[in-house]
DNA sequence: TTCCGTATTGTTACTTTATAACATTTAATC
DNA sequence: GATTAAATGTTATAAAGTAACAATACGGAA
């Protein structure tokens, strides 16, 4: 999956293409790390990639049930736990929801922690690189004697489209 | 309430003193803004200040009930909504919990969004100023065409005490 | 291959967190 | 004091997440 144009991460693009490439990358990453991407785990990831937005666990569960797969909450939560632990899916704390990672580690198999942009108007979510901010946050924490292990950075506001609507209409 | 020494925000201090000063500041701020700090709202804030840590809504509810006050979930959630809206209490997304603000707006009545340091070991939480990082995060979001309205920044890791224990014991 | 131990999934039941909807009370303003 | 809006009380339920144990599938050793 190509790195999204930073100015257009809210824009549409070829979902099917990006979906298949993401699946392949995750599959490769699992193979390299001897992780088991079981059918259930793969299916949960696919559902997230297909929807291409943040989904609640119970929404995913419903989708699984529609397909005849077994379905109780722990099934989904366990698959999500695996996917989140290995960085293939992100959890949005503010929304109690999950989203497939948009730029899976290419070859590095390293988890990364992004910045999430959550639109207050249309509820769309974009994932952007945290970049140098991650280190700055760690340094800020370090100044208080705190050792940072992971970060949650979520920004709420207006996406380009909704901002435009407010300004024009 | 004095601004905490940045290097000691996890340290103990005179809770009773800081509690009373915080109540007074919130009370003043409400008066200036024509907000109604009702007995219920004041009591919920006091409970949070007394505990001096992050508490779940139901934990607060239980405390209220012990005191004979009426108690159903909406009671607490509504008080918390008021307190959070006006910046007297913060919500910790990662913990589904609430914490009294440690450095209430002094005279400015402006909400501020801090950085939270959550200890993975002892679960203590410290509130630190986000400082210039807030603007940097907004700028990062702005580069994607996004208008930031509010931020969630929570760092998980080890507080000074727990870090010390790991290193020494 | 067959057996064994471990990882994964299935299943039941439950806990925790949060909110909708409407009744009642309290408070501010005229 | 009557009117209206804000706040609280109350009932019921939705939404999110987990504990505990049973059944199954898988990966490697004998």
mmCIF file with all atom_site columns, C-alpha atoms in Angstrom, chain A residues 20-37 45 82-83 85-89 101 103-112:
data_model
loop_
_atom_site.group_PDB
_atom_site.id
_atom_site.type_symbol
_atom_site.label_atom_id
_atom_site.label_alt_id
_atom_site.label_comp_id
_atom_site.label_asym_id
_atom_site.label_entity_id
_atom_site.label_seq_id
_atom_site.pdbx_PDB_ins_code
_atom_site.Cartn_x
_atom_site.Cartn_y
_atom_site.Cartn_z
_atom_site.occupancy
_atom_site.B_iso_or_equiv
_atom_site.pdbx_formal_charge
_atom_site.auth_seq_id
_atom_site.auth_comp_id
_atom_site.auth_asym_id
_atom_site.auth_atom_id
_atom_site.pdbx_PDB_model_num
ATOM 1  C CA . UNK A 1 20  ? -5.465 -6.591  -1.039 1.00 0.00 ? 20  UNK A CA 1
ATOM 2  C CA . UNK A 1 21  ? -2.048 -5.107  -0.660 1.00 0.00 ? 21  UNK A CA 1
ATOM 3  C CA . UNK A 1 22  ? -2.611 -4.641  3.063  1.00 0.00 ? 22  UNK A CA 1
ATOM 4  C CA . UNK A 1 23  ? -3.687 -8.270  3.458  1.00 0.00 ? 23  UNK A CA 1
ATOM 5  C CA . UNK A 1 24  ? -0.592 -9.441  1.636  1.00 0.00 ? 24  UNK A CA 1
ATOM 6  C CA . UNK A 1 25  ? 1.679  -7.278  3.757  1.00 0.00 ? 25  UNK A CA 1
ATOM 7  C CA . UNK A 1 26  ? 0.134  -8.495  6.976  1.00 0.00 ? 26  UNK A CA 1
ATOM 8  C CA . UNK A 1 27  ? 0.317  -12.058 5.777  1.00 0.00 ? 27  UNK A CA 1
ATOM 9  C CA . UNK A 1 28  ? 4.005  -11.640 4.923  1.00 0.00 ? 28  UNK A CA 1
ATOM 10 C CA . UNK A 1 29  ? 4.726  -9.957  8.211  1.00 0.00 ? 29  UNK A CA 1
ATOM 11 C CA . UNK A 1 30  ? 3.098  -12.832 10.088 1.00 0.00 ? 30  UNK A CA 1
ATOM 12 C CA . UNK A 1 31  ? 5.092  -15.378 8.136  1.00 0.00 ? 31  UNK A CA 1
ATOM 13 C CA . UNK A 1 32  ? 8.358  -13.605 8.918  1.00 0.00 ? 32  UNK A CA 1
ATOM 14 C CA . UNK A 1 33  ? 7.498  -13.421 12.612 1.00 0.00 ? 33  UNK A CA 1
ATOM 15 C CA . UNK A 1 34  ? 6.018  -16.927 12.870 1.00 0.00 ? 34  UNK A CA 1
ATOM 16 C CA . UNK A 1 35  ? 2.649  -15.516 13.866 1.00 0.00 ? 35  UNK A CA 1
ATOM 17 C CA . UNK A 1 36  ? -0.473 -17.433 12.971 1.00 0.00 ? 36  UNK A CA 1
ATOM 18 C CA . UNK A 1 37  ? -2.824 -15.406 10.836 1.00 0.00 ? 37  UNK A CA 1
ATOM 19 C CA . UNK A 1 45  ? -8.861 -7.857  9.485  1.00 0.00 ? 45  UNK A CA 1
ATOM 20 C CA . UNK A 1 82  ? -3.967 -10.359 18.275 1.00 0.00 ? 82  UNK A CA 1
ATOM 21 C CA . UNK A 1 83  ? -4.253 -7.804  15.488 1.00 0.00 ? 83  UNK A CA 1
ATOM 22 C CA . UNK A 1 85  ? -0.856 -6.421  19.648 1.00 0.00 ? 85  UNK A CA 1
ATOM 23 C CA . UNK A 1 86  ? 1.019  -6.894  16.411 1.00 0.00 ? 86  UNK A CA 1
ATOM 24 C CA . UNK A 1 87  ? 0.165  -3.497  15.018 1.00 0.00 ? 87  UNK A CA 1
ATOM 25 C CA . UNK A 1 88  ? -2.102 -4.590  12.170 1.00 0.00 ? 88  UNK A CA 1
ATOM 26 C CA . UNK A 1 89  ? -5.101 -2.873  13.685 1.00 0.00 ? 89  UNK A CA 1
ATOM 27 C CA . UNK A 1 101 ? -3.678 0.084   10.021 1.00 0.00 ? 101 UNK A CA 1
ATOM 28 C CA . UNK A 1 103 ? 0.494  1.814   6.455  1.00 0.00 ? 103 UNK A CA 1
ATOM 29 C CA . UNK A 1 104 ? 1.588  -1.558  7.636  1.00 0.00 ? 104 UNK A CA 1
ATOM 30 C CA . UNK A 1 105 ? 5.234  -1.893  8.496  1.00 0.00 ? 105 UNK A CA 1
ATOM 31 C CA . UNK A 1 106 ? 6.942  -2.616  5.239  1.00 0.00 ? 106 UNK A CA 1
ATOM 32 C CA . UNK A 1 107 ? 9.497  -5.262  5.963  1.00 0.00 ? 107 UNK A CA 1
ATOM 33 C CA . UNK A 1 108 ? 10.382 -3.859  9.343  1.00 0.00 ? 108 UNK A CA 1
ATOM 34 C CA . UNK A 1 109 ? 7.644  -5.614  11.346 1.00 0.00 ? 109 UNK A CA 1
ATOM 35 C CA . UNK A 1 110 ? 7.796  -2.776  13.823 1.00 0.00 ? 110 UNK A CA 1
ATOM 36 C CA . UNK A 1 111 ? 4.710  -1.469  15.532 1.00 0.00 ? 111 UNK A CA 1
ATOM 37 C CA . UNK A 1 112 ? 4.202  2.212   15.110 1.00 0.00 ? 112 UNK A CA 1
#
